[in-house]
Coordinates of C-alpha atoms in Angstrom, one line a residue:
Chain A
M1 CA 0.0 0.0 0.0
T2 CA 1.4 3.4 -1.0
G3 CA 0.6 6.8 0.5
E4 CA -0.3 7.7 4.1
L5 CA -3.1 6.7 6.3
N6 CA -5.8 9.4 6.2
P7 CA -7.4 9.8 9.6
E8 CA -10.5 11.4 8.0
M9 CA -11.1 8.1 6.0
F10 CA -11.2 6.1 9.3
R11 CA -14.1 8.2 10.5
L12 CA -15.7 8.3 7.1
A13 CA -15.7 4.5 7.0
R14 CA -17.0 4.1 10.5
D15 CA -19.8 6.6 10.0
S16 CA -20.8 5.1 6.8
R17 CA -21.5 1.8 8.7
G18 CA -23.3 3.6 11.5
L19 CA -20.9 2.3 14.1
T20 CA -19.7 4.0 17.3
Q21 CA -16.0 3.9 18.1
G22 CA -16.8 1.4 20.8
E23 CA -18.8 -0.9 18.5
L24 CA -16.0 -0.8 15.9
A25 CA -13.3 -1.4 18.5
E26 CA -15.2 -4.4 19.8
S27 CA -15.9 -5.8 16.4
A28 CA -12.3 -5.3 15.3
G29 CA -10.8 -6.6 18.5
V30 CA -8.8 -3.4 19.3
A31 CA -9.0 -0.8 22.0
Q32 CA -11.5 2.0 21.6
G33 CA -8.6 4.4 22.3
T34 CA -6.9 3.0 19.2
I35 CA -9.8 4.0 17.0
S36 CA -10.1 7.4 18.6
K37 CA -6.4 8.1 18.1
L38 CA -6.5 6.8 14.5
E39 CA -9.3 9.2 13.7
L40 CA -7.4 12.0 15.3
G41 CA -4.2 11.2 13.3
L42 CA -2.3 10.6 16.6
K43 CA -1.4 7.0 16.1
D44 CA 0.0 4.6 13.5
V45 CA -1.5 1.2 13.3
A46 CA 0.0 -2.3 12.9
A47 CA -0.8 -4.0 9.7
D48 CA -2.8 -6.8 11.3
A49 CA -4.9 -4.3 13.3
L50 CA -5.5 -2.3 10.2
D51 CA -6.7 -5.5 8.5
R52 CA -9.1 -6.3 11.4
I53 CA -10.5 -2.7 11.3
A54 CA -10.9 -2.9 7.5
N55 CA -12.7 -6.3 7.9
A56 CA -15.0 -5.0 10.6
L57 CA -15.9 -2.1 8.4
Q58 CA -16.1 -4.3 5.2
Y59 CA -13.8 -2.0 3.2
P60 CA -10.5 -2.9 1.6
T61 CA -7.6 -1.3 3.5
S62 CA -6.9 1.0 0.5
F63 CA -10.0 2.9 1.7
F64 CA -8.0 4.4 4.5
F65 CA -5.2 5.7 2.2
Q66 CA -7.5 7.8 -0.1
D67 CA -6.2 11.4 -0.5
E68 CA -9.7 12.8 0.2
H69 CA -11.6 14.8 2.7
Y70 CA -14.7 14.1 4.8
R71 CA -16.9 17.0 4.1
G72 CA -20.1 18.4 5.6
F73 CA -23.4 18.4 3.8
G74 CA -23.1 21.9 2.3
I75 CA -25.5 24.7 2.5
S76 CA -28.6 22.8 1.4
V77 CA -29.2 21.0 4.6
I78 CA -28.7 23.8 7.1
F79 CA -32.4 24.5 7.6
Y80 CA -34.1 22.1 5.3
R81 CA -36.3 19.5 6.9
K82 CA -33.7 18.9 9.5
R83 CA -35.8 18.1 12.6
A84 CA -34.9 17.3 16.1
S85 CA -36.2 13.8 15.5
T86 CA -33.5 13.1 13.0
L87 CA -31.0 11.1 15.0
Q88 CA -27.4 12.2 14.8
K89 CA -26.4 8.7 14.1
H90 CA -28.5 8.6 11.0
V91 CA -27.3 12.1 9.9
R92 CA -23.6 11.0 10.3
R93 CA -24.2 7.9 8.3
L94 CA -26.0 9.8 5.6
Q95 CA -23.2 12.4 5.5
A96 CA -20.7 9.6 5.1
Q97 CA -22.6 7.9 2.3
I98 CA -22.8 11.2 0.5
N99 CA -19.0 11.7 0.8
I100 CA -18.3 8.2 -0.5
L101 CA -20.6 8.8 -3.5
R102 CA -19.0 12.2 -4.1
I103 CA -15.6 10.5 -4.2
H104 CA -16.9 7.8 -6.5
A105 CA -18.4 10.5 -8.8
K106 CA -15.0 12.2 -8.9
I107 CA -13.3 8.9 -9.9
F108 CA -15.9 8.1 -12.6
L109 CA -15.6 11.5 -14.0
R110 CA -11.8 11.7 -13.9
D111 CA -11.1 10.2 -17.2
V112 CA -14.2 10.9 -19.3
T113 CA -15.6 14.0 -21.0
L114 CA -19.4 14.5 -20.8
E115 CA -21.1 16.1 -23.8
T116 CA -24.4 17.4 -22.5
P117 CA -27.1 19.3 -24.3
G118 CA -27.4 21.8 -21.5
D119 CA -25.7 23.1 -18.3
I120 CA -26.6 24.3 -14.9
Q121 CA -26.1 28.1 -14.9
Q122 CA -25.9 30.1 -11.7
F123 CA -27.9 33.2 -11.0
D124 CA -27.0 34.5 -7.5
I125 CA -30.3 35.6 -6.0
T126 CA -28.6 38.4 -4.0
E127 CA -27.5 40.0 -7.3
F128 CA -30.2 38.9 -9.7
P129 CA -32.8 41.5 -10.5
G130 CA -35.8 39.2 -10.2
T131 CA -37.6 36.6 -8.2
P132 CA -36.8 32.9 -7.7
A133 CA -39.7 32.3 -10.2
D134 CA -37.9 34.5 -12.8
I135 CA -34.7 32.4 -12.3
A136 CA -36.8 29.2 -12.6
A137 CA -38.1 30.5 -15.9
M138 CA -34.5 31.2 -17.1
V139 CA -33.5 27.7 -16.2
R140 CA -36.4 26.3 -18.2
A141 CA -35.5 28.5 -21.1
S142 CA -31.9 27.5 -21.0
W143 CA -32.9 23.9 -21.1
K144 CA -35.3 24.6 -23.9
L145 CA -38.2 23.1 -22.0
P146 CA -41.6 23.5 -23.6
A147 CA -44.6 24.9 -21.6
G148 CA -46.2 22.5 -19.2
P149 CA -44.9 19.8 -16.9
I150 CA -41.3 18.5 -16.7
R151 CA -41.9 14.8 -17.4
N152 CA -38.5 13.7 -16.0
L153 CA -36.7 16.3 -13.9
T154 CA -33.9 13.8 -13.0
G155 CA -33.2 13.3 -16.7
M156 CA -33.1 17.0 -17.4
I157 CA -30.7 17.6 -14.5
E158 CA -28.5 14.9 -15.9
N159 CA -28.7 16.4 -19.4
A160 CA -27.4 19.6 -17.8
G161 CA -24.4 17.7 -16.4
G162 CA -25.7 17.1 -12.9
L163 CA -25.2 13.7 -11.3
V164 CA -28.1 12.3 -9.4
F165 CA -27.9 9.5 -6.9
R166 CA -30.9 7.8 -5.4
F167 CA -30.6 5.7 -2.3
P168 CA -32.3 5.2 1.1
F169 CA -31.2 7.9 3.6
G170 CA -32.2 5.9 6.6
T171 CA -34.4 8.7 7.7
N172 CA -37.6 10.2 6.4
D173 CA -36.7 13.7 7.6
I174 CA -34.5 14.7 4.7
D175 CA -35.7 14.1 1.1
A176 CA -32.8 15.4 -0.9
I177 CA -29.4 17.0 -0.6
S178 CA -27.2 18.8 -3.1
Q179 CA -23.6 19.8 -3.3
W180 CA -21.5 21.5 -5.9
P181 CA -17.9 20.4 -5.2
D182 CA -15.0 22.4 -6.7
D183 CA -14.1 21.4 -10.3
M184 CA -17.0 18.9 -10.4
S185 CA -20.5 18.6 -11.6
P186 CA -23.2 19.5 -9.1
L187 CA -24.4 16.4 -7.2
F188 CA -27.9 15.6 -6.1
F189 CA -28.8 12.9 -3.6
V190 CA -32.4 11.8 -3.4
N191 CA -34.0 9.7 -0.7
T192 CA -35.8 6.6 -2.0
Q193 CA -37.8 6.6 1.3
A194 CA -39.6 9.7 0.2
P195 CA -42.7 9.4 -2.0
A196 CA -41.7 10.1 -5.7
D197 CA -43.8 13.3 -6.0
R198 CA -42.2 14.8 -2.9
A199 CA -38.8 13.7 -3.9
R200 CA -39.3 15.4 -7.3
F201 CA -40.2 18.7 -5.6
S202 CA -37.2 18.3 -3.2
L203 CA -34.9 17.7 -6.2
A204 CA -36.2 20.9 -7.8
H205 CA -35.7 22.6 -4.4
E206 CA -32.1 21.4 -4.4
L207 CA -31.6 22.6 -7.9
G208 CA -32.8 26.0 -6.7
H209 CA -30.1 26.0 -4.1
M210 CA -27.4 25.1 -6.6
V211 CA -28.6 27.8 -9.1
M212 CA -29.3 30.6 -6.7
H213 CA -27.3 30.2 -3.4
Q214 CA -23.6 30.6 -3.1
T215 CA -24.0 31.8 0.5
V216 CA -26.3 31.0 3.4
S217 CA -29.3 33.3 4.2
E218 CA -32.4 33.1 6.2
T219 CA -34.6 33.3 3.2
M220 CA -32.9 30.6 1.2
E221 CA -35.3 27.8 2.0
S222 CA -38.3 29.9 1.0
E223 CA -36.5 31.0 -2.2
A224 CA -35.7 27.4 -3.1
N225 CA -39.4 26.4 -2.5
Q226 CA -40.5 29.3 -4.8
F227 CA -38.0 28.2 -7.4
A228 CA -39.2 24.6 -7.2
A229 CA -42.9 25.5 -7.5
A230 CA -42.2 27.8 -10.5
L231 CA -39.9 25.3 -12.2
L232 CA -42.4 22.4 -11.9
M233 CA -45.6 24.4 -12.3
P234 CA -44.9 27.7 -14.2
E235 CA -47.5 30.3 -13.3
G236 CA -48.4 31.0 -16.9
D237 CA -49.1 27.3 -17.6
V238 CA -50.8 26.3 -14.4
R239 CA -52.8 29.3 -13.2
H240 CA -55.9 28.7 -15.2
Q241 CA -56.0 25.1 -13.8
L242 CA -55.9 26.2 -10.1
H243 CA -59.0 28.4 -9.7
G244 CA -61.6 26.8 -7.5
M245 CA -59.1 24.2 -6.5
T246 CA -60.4 21.2 -4.5
I247 CA -58.8 18.2 -3.1
E248 CA -60.3 16.1 -5.9
G249 CA -59.1 18.6 -8.4
A250 CA -55.5 18.5 -7.0
F251 CA -55.4 14.7 -7.3
K252 CA -56.6 14.9 -10.9
L253 CA -53.7 17.3 -11.7
K254 CA -51.2 15.3 -9.8
P255 CA -50.3 12.8 -12.6
Y256 CA -50.2 15.6 -15.1
W257 CA -47.8 17.9 -13.3
R258 CA -46.1 14.9 -11.4
V259 CA -46.1 16.8 -8.1
S260 CA -47.9 16.1 -4.9
A261 CA -51.6 17.1 -4.5
A262 CA -50.4 19.1 -1.5
S263 CA -48.0 21.2 -3.5
I264 CA -50.7 21.8 -6.1
I265 CA -53.1 23.1 -3.4
K266 CA -50.3 25.2 -2.0
R267 CA -49.5 26.6 -5.5
S268 CA -53.2 27.6 -5.8
R269 CA -52.9 29.6 -2.6
D270 CA -49.6 31.2 -3.5
L271 CA -50.9 32.3 -6.8
D272 CA -54.0 33.7 -5.2
C273 CA -56.3 31.3 -7.1
I274 CA -58.0 30.4 -3.8
K275 CA -58.6 32.5 -0.8
P276 CA -56.6 31.9 2.4
N277 CA -59.7 30.7 4.3
R278 CA -60.5 28.2 1.5
Y279 CA -56.9 27.0 1.6
E280 CA -57.2 26.5 5.3
D281 CA -60.4 24.5 4.9
I282 CA -58.9 22.3 2.2
Y283 CA -55.7 21.8 4.2
R284 CA -57.7 20.8 7.3
R285 CA -59.7 18.3 5.3
F286 CA -56.5 17.1 3.6
T287 CA -55.0 16.4 7.0
Q288 CA -58.1 14.7 8.3
L289 CA -58.0 12.3 5.4
G290 CA -54.5 11.4 6.3
Y291 CA -53.0 12.6 3.0
R292 CA -50.3 14.7 4.6
Q293 CA -48.7 11.5 5.8
S294 CA -49.4 9.5 2.7
E295 CA -51.0 10.7 -0.5
P296 CA -52.8 8.2 -2.7
F297 CA -52.1 7.9 -6.5
E298 CA -48.3 7.8 -6.1
I299 CA -46.4 8.6 -9.3
A300 CA -43.5 6.5 -10.6
A301 CA -40.1 7.4 -9.4
E302 CA -37.5 8.9 -11.7
E303 CA -34.4 6.7 -11.9
P304 CA -31.0 8.4 -12.4
L305 CA -29.3 6.9 -15.5
L306 CA -26.2 9.0 -15.9
I307 CA -24.1 7.4 -13.1
K308 CA -25.0 4.0 -14.6
K309 CA -24.0 5.1 -18.0
L310 CA -20.7 6.4 -16.6
V311 CA -20.0 3.0 -15.1
E312 CA -21.1 1.3 -18.3
S313 CA -18.7 3.5 -20.3
H314 CA -15.8 2.3 -18.2
F315 CA -16.7 -1.2 -19.0
E316 CA -17.4 -0.7 -22.7
Q317 CA -14.8 2.0 -23.6
G318 CA -12.2 1.4 -21.0
S319 CA -12.4 -2.4 -20.9
F320 CA -12.4 -2.4 -17.1
T321 CA -13.6 -5.4 -15.1
V322 CA -15.9 -5.1 -12.1
D323 CA -13.0 -6.0 -9.8
E324 CA -10.9 -3.2 -11.2
L325 CA -13.6 -0.7 -10.8
A326 CA -14.2 -1.9 -7.3
R327 CA -10.5 -1.4 -6.5
M328 CA -10.6 2.1 -8.0
T329 CA -13.5 3.0 -5.8
H330 CA -12.0 1.3 -2.7
L331 CA -14.9 -1.1 -2.3
H332 CA -15.2 -4.8 -2.2
T333 CA -16.6 -6.2 -5.5
D334 CA -20.0 -7.2 -4.0
E335 CA -20.6 -3.7 -2.6
F336 CA -19.5 -2.1 -5.9
R337 CA -22.1 -4.3 -7.7
M338 CA -24.8 -3.3 -5.3
R339 CA -24.0 0.4 -5.3
H340 CA -23.4 1.0 -8.9
M341 CA -24.8 -1.8 -11.0
G342 CA -28.2 -2.4 -9.4
H343 CA -28.9 -5.1 -6.8
N344 CA -28.5 -7.9 -9.2
G345 CA -25.6 -6.4 -11.2
S346 CA -28.0 -6.0 -14.1
L347 CA -26.0 -3.3 -15.8
R348 CA -24.9 -4.3 -19.3
I349 CA -21.2 -5.2 -19.2
A350 CA -18.9 -5.8 -22.1
L351 CA -16.5 -8.4 -20.8
Chain B
M1 CA -81.6 44.6 -42.1
S2 CA -82.5 41.0 -42.4
K3 CA -83.0 38.1 -40.0
N4 CA -80.3 35.6 -39.4
D5 CA -80.5 33.0 -42.2
S6 CA -81.9 29.5 -41.6
L7 CA -78.6 27.7 -41.5
G8 CA -78.9 27.4 -37.8
P9 CA -76.2 28.1 -35.2
M10 CA -72.6 27.3 -35.6
P11 CA -71.9 23.6 -35.0
I12 CA -70.0 22.8 -31.8
E13 CA -66.9 21.5 -33.7
Q14 CA -66.6 24.8 -35.5
A15 CA -67.3 26.8 -32.3
K16 CA -64.7 24.9 -30.4
V17 CA -62.0 26.0 -32.8
L18 CA -62.8 29.6 -32.0
L19 CA -63.6 29.2 -28.4
E20 CA -60.8 26.9 -27.3
P21 CA -58.0 29.5 -27.2
M22 CA -60.2 31.6 -24.9
V23 CA -60.9 28.9 -22.3
P24 CA -57.9 29.6 -20.0
T25 CA -58.6 33.4 -20.1
L26 CA -62.3 33.0 -19.5
L27 CA -61.8 30.5 -16.6
D28 CA -59.3 32.8 -15.1
C29 CA -61.7 35.8 -15.4
F30 CA -64.6 33.8 -14.1
W31 CA -62.8 32.7 -11.0
Q32 CA -61.6 36.3 -10.4
G33 CA -65.2 37.4 -10.5
W34 CA -66.4 34.5 -8.3
E35 CA -63.6 35.1 -5.7
W36 CA -64.4 38.8 -5.7
A37 CA -68.1 38.3 -5.3
S38 CA -68.0 35.5 -2.8
G39 CA -65.2 37.3 -0.8
W40 CA -67.6 40.3 -0.6
V41 CA -70.4 38.3 1.0
D42 CA -68.2 35.8 3.0
G43 CA -68.4 36.6 6.7
N44 CA -71.2 39.2 6.0
E45 CA -74.2 37.5 7.4
L46 CA -76.4 40.5 6.7
A47 CA -75.5 40.5 3.0
R48 CA -76.2 36.8 2.9
T49 CA -79.6 37.3 4.4
I50 CA -80.5 40.3 2.3
L51 CA -79.2 39.2 -1.1
H52 CA -81.3 36.7 -2.9
S53 CA -79.3 33.9 -4.6
S54 CA -80.3 35.3 -8.0
T55 CA -79.0 38.7 -6.9
F56 CA -75.7 37.2 -5.9
S57 CA -75.5 35.3 -9.2
G58 CA -76.1 38.7 -11.0
I59 CA -73.1 40.1 -9.0
V60 CA -71.0 37.2 -10.1
S61 CA -72.0 37.6 -13.7
D62 CA -71.3 41.4 -13.6
A63 CA -67.9 40.8 -12.0
F64 CA -67.1 38.2 -14.6
G65 CA -68.1 40.6 -17.3
H66 CA -65.9 43.3 -15.7
F67 CA -62.8 41.1 -15.3
S68 CA -63.1 39.6 -18.7
R69 CA -63.5 42.8 -20.6
Q70 CA -59.9 43.9 -20.8
P71 CA -58.3 40.4 -21.5
L72 CA -60.9 39.6 -24.2
T73 CA -60.3 42.9 -25.8
D74 CA -56.6 42.7 -25.7
E75 CA -56.1 39.1 -26.5
F76 CA -59.0 38.3 -28.8
H77 CA -60.0 41.7 -30.1
A78 CA -63.5 41.4 -28.6
R79 CA -66.0 44.2 -29.5
W80 CA -68.5 45.0 -26.8
R81 CA -72.3 45.7 -26.9
E82 CA -73.9 46.8 -23.7
S83 CA -77.5 47.5 -22.8
G84 CA -77.8 48.1 -19.1
R85 CA -76.5 45.0 -17.3
F86 CA -76.7 43.0 -20.5
R87 CA -73.2 42.8 -21.9
R88 CA -72.1 40.9 -25.0
A89 CA -68.7 40.4 -26.7
T90 CA -68.5 39.8 -30.4
I91 CA -65.5 37.7 -31.3
G92 CA -64.4 37.6 -34.9
Q93 CA -67.3 37.9 -37.4
S94 CA -69.5 35.1 -36.4
L95 CA -69.7 34.6 -32.6
S96 CA -71.3 36.6 -29.8
L97 CA -70.6 35.7 -26.3
R98 CA -72.5 36.7 -23.1
F99 CA -72.4 35.7 -19.5
K100 CA -75.2 34.1 -17.5
K101 CA -76.1 31.8 -14.7
L102 CA -77.8 28.5 -15.8
T103 CA -80.6 26.7 -14.3
P104 CA -79.9 23.1 -13.1
D105 CA -81.3 22.0 -16.5
L106 CA -78.5 24.0 -18.1
L107 CA -80.9 26.6 -19.5
S108 CA -80.4 30.3 -19.1
M109 CA -82.7 32.2 -16.9
N110 CA -84.2 35.2 -18.6
V111 CA -87.3 37.2 -18.8
K112 CA -88.9 36.1 -22.1
T113 CA -88.9 39.4 -24.0
E114 CA -88.8 39.7 -27.7
S115 CA -85.2 40.9 -27.8
Q116 CA -84.2 37.9 -25.6
R117 CA -86.3 35.6 -27.8
A118 CA -84.3 36.7 -30.9
I119 CA -81.1 35.9 -29.1
Y120 CA -82.3 32.5 -27.8
E121 CA -83.6 31.5 -31.2
Q122 CA -80.5 32.7 -33.0
D123 CA -82.8 35.1 -34.9
E124 CA -81.2 38.4 -34.3
A125 CA -81.3 40.9 -37.1
V126 CA -78.1 41.3 -39.0
L127 CA -77.0 43.6 -41.8
P128 CA -77.7 42.3 -45.4
N129 CA -75.1 39.9 -46.6
A130 CA -73.4 39.8 -43.2
I131 CA -72.2 36.6 -41.7
P132 CA -74.8 35.2 -39.3
I133 CA -73.7 35.5 -35.7
T134 CA -74.1 32.6 -33.4
Q135 CA -75.2 33.5 -29.9
I136 CA -73.2 31.6 -27.3
T137 CA -73.5 31.9 -23.5
L138 CA -70.8 31.3 -21.0
D139 CA -72.7 30.1 -18.1
Y140 CA -72.2 28.5 -14.7
T141 CA -74.2 26.5 -12.3
L142 CA -74.2 26.7 -8.5
N143 CA -75.0 24.3 -5.7
S144 CA -78.4 24.6 -3.9
I145 CA -77.1 27.2 -1.4
A146 CA -75.2 29.2 -4.0
S147 CA -71.9 28.6 -2.1
N148 CA -70.0 26.6 -4.7
V149 CA -69.7 26.6 -8.5
T150 CA -70.7 23.2 -9.8
G151 CA -70.0 23.8 -13.5
I152 CA -69.0 26.2 -16.2
Y153 CA -70.3 25.7 -19.7
F154 CA -70.6 27.2 -23.2
T155 CA -74.2 26.8 -24.3
C156 CA -75.7 27.5 -27.7
P157 CA -79.5 28.0 -27.4
V158 CA -82.0 27.4 -30.1
N159 CA -85.0 28.6 -28.0
F160 CA -85.8 29.4 -24.4
D161 CA -86.1 25.7 -23.5
Q162 CA -83.5 24.0 -25.6
N163 CA -79.8 24.2 -26.4
A164 CA -78.3 23.1 -29.8
W165 CA -75.2 22.1 -27.9
I166 CA -73.5 22.4 -24.5
W167 CA -69.7 22.3 -24.0
P168 CA -68.7 21.8 -20.3
I169 CA -65.3 23.4 -19.6
Y170 CA -65.4 23.0 -15.8
Q171 CA -67.3 20.6 -13.6
Q172 CA -66.7 20.3 -9.9
G173 CA -64.7 17.2 -9.2
N174 CA -63.9 16.7 -12.9
Q175 CA -61.6 19.6 -13.7
Q176 CA -59.8 17.7 -16.4
L177 CA -62.7 18.6 -18.7
S178 CA -61.4 22.1 -18.9
L179 CA -57.8 21.7 -17.9
F180 CA -56.9 19.6 -20.9
A181 CA -59.5 20.9 -23.3
G182 CA -58.2 20.4 -26.8
E183 CA -55.2 18.3 -25.8
P184 CA -54.9 14.7 -25.1
L185 CA -54.8 13.6 -21.5
P186 CA -51.3 12.9 -20.3
P187 CA -50.1 9.3 -20.8
G188 CA -50.1 6.9 -18.0
D189 CA -47.4 7.5 -15.4
V190 CA -44.4 6.3 -17.2
V191 CA -41.1 8.2 -16.7
E192 CA -39.7 9.0 -20.1
D193 CA -36.0 8.3 -20.7
V194 CA -34.7 11.7 -21.7
L195 CA -31.0 11.2 -21.1
D196 CA -29.0 12.7 -24.0
V197 CA -25.5 12.7 -22.7
T198 CA -22.5 11.4 -24.6
I199 CA -19.6 10.0 -22.6
K200 CA -16.1 9.7 -24.0
M201 CA -13.1 8.2 -22.3
K202 CA -10.2 10.7 -22.3
K203 CA -7.8 7.8 -22.0
R204 CA -8.7 4.5 -23.5
G205 CA -7.5 1.4 -21.6
K206 CA -7.3 0.4 -18.1
A207 CA -3.5 0.5 -17.9
E208 CA -3.6 4.2 -18.0
Q209 CA -6.0 4.5 -15.1
G210 CA -3.5 3.5 -12.5

């Protein structure tokens, strides 16, 4: 093994498995102080202990030698749906998963060029002379989207060079996260535990952050919501459908706009198509019917394809084997298959 | 002056071509009028007690006429004829539009005067050699306590008791009638594959990957 042990990678590996230092120490048969010191960069480790720690964490030892950093979520999760009920253990695990996927994206993108029909332009909301809805309209225009619904937002973001990952977050409190690492494409992470309609709105919300927000502000969540609503349901296209909105009407529009009935009702209120007291009546009934927790008529989820295509191109154009790609990404082969080739390794592979 | 010829009113298929582009604007204006009128009496128990439901309907129709005047003029070059509260918009050469509340039987409610009869029977006098004008009404129906709109329609009468055709553009609980007028309903929920990204390896071959 070349290079130096990277203390941040020890913590990244442990957090990604949701283990405490004590649990890892017990599993690996080493002292808890050893784990603590390794993570602080205060101690070298004997080869056999390193192997035991790697085995306990189910990563190859090369994982700990990566020249990478364990980063925070970024600005998109500062306020967004982060509730007290979200256990820190889950949050740390999620943060670690996202770091690992970011590192993998960097590896997959390292030796390829992407030719995309569009890009993700940034319009800093603090300098832009307009509203989040105006910026959403510019994004739609730059992507040459026709009037009406966006049938596949994930695909459009990928066509603009964004990478979308979809996996279970281990919590229902966060639907999506985004990051724009230096010298990389923007990354979007979507929770498969969220209903597809809500996940789509959250993805649009995250796109809003990437497009509008380079710095944190108190209004950023509200701005991202306005952006998402305008991106998915432009006022000029949807307004005439929202007057006299009812719960039944919202569910009829749901498959057309591919957003939740709740967001259609809220859009009706925000565009003054229903009076606030009518909105409150509808919202009350919506809650009584249990639709806030679970809406009927779920739409199909959008599956990201670009990351699969990137992996596929390594097989087809680079003649890589699964084992080689697993080594590149510092995973065992089985985990590589599970993460990047579907559960059954169903990706087409040219061997 | 001569009476409208005997060809009868414009068929629904032909009328739809002219009316369809106006549907979003008209619905928008209708709901503006409805919200304005109902907002005015909401929470005003005395107004609710004093105003007969037909009076309230008249307010809605007046408000609708008010809110639609500018957009129909700007967007569709509507020309207006007014006689007291009776307001009509002429669209193009062959179509006259007015605003009314319907009975539950989808018939307009009017005092049966001679001038109204001429409109209902599509028998209004026109200039010699002029294109016959079809009289169409944009109407709405209310629930029994006049608290909710149950439907919005285009109707084309042939007499006081009969319509040549009715085109519903909004029905409570069935908004798709108007929402997707003139366009096919969206396909079943299948996520379209839109990915259009080309990937090229900068370096070919695994040996160079290190």
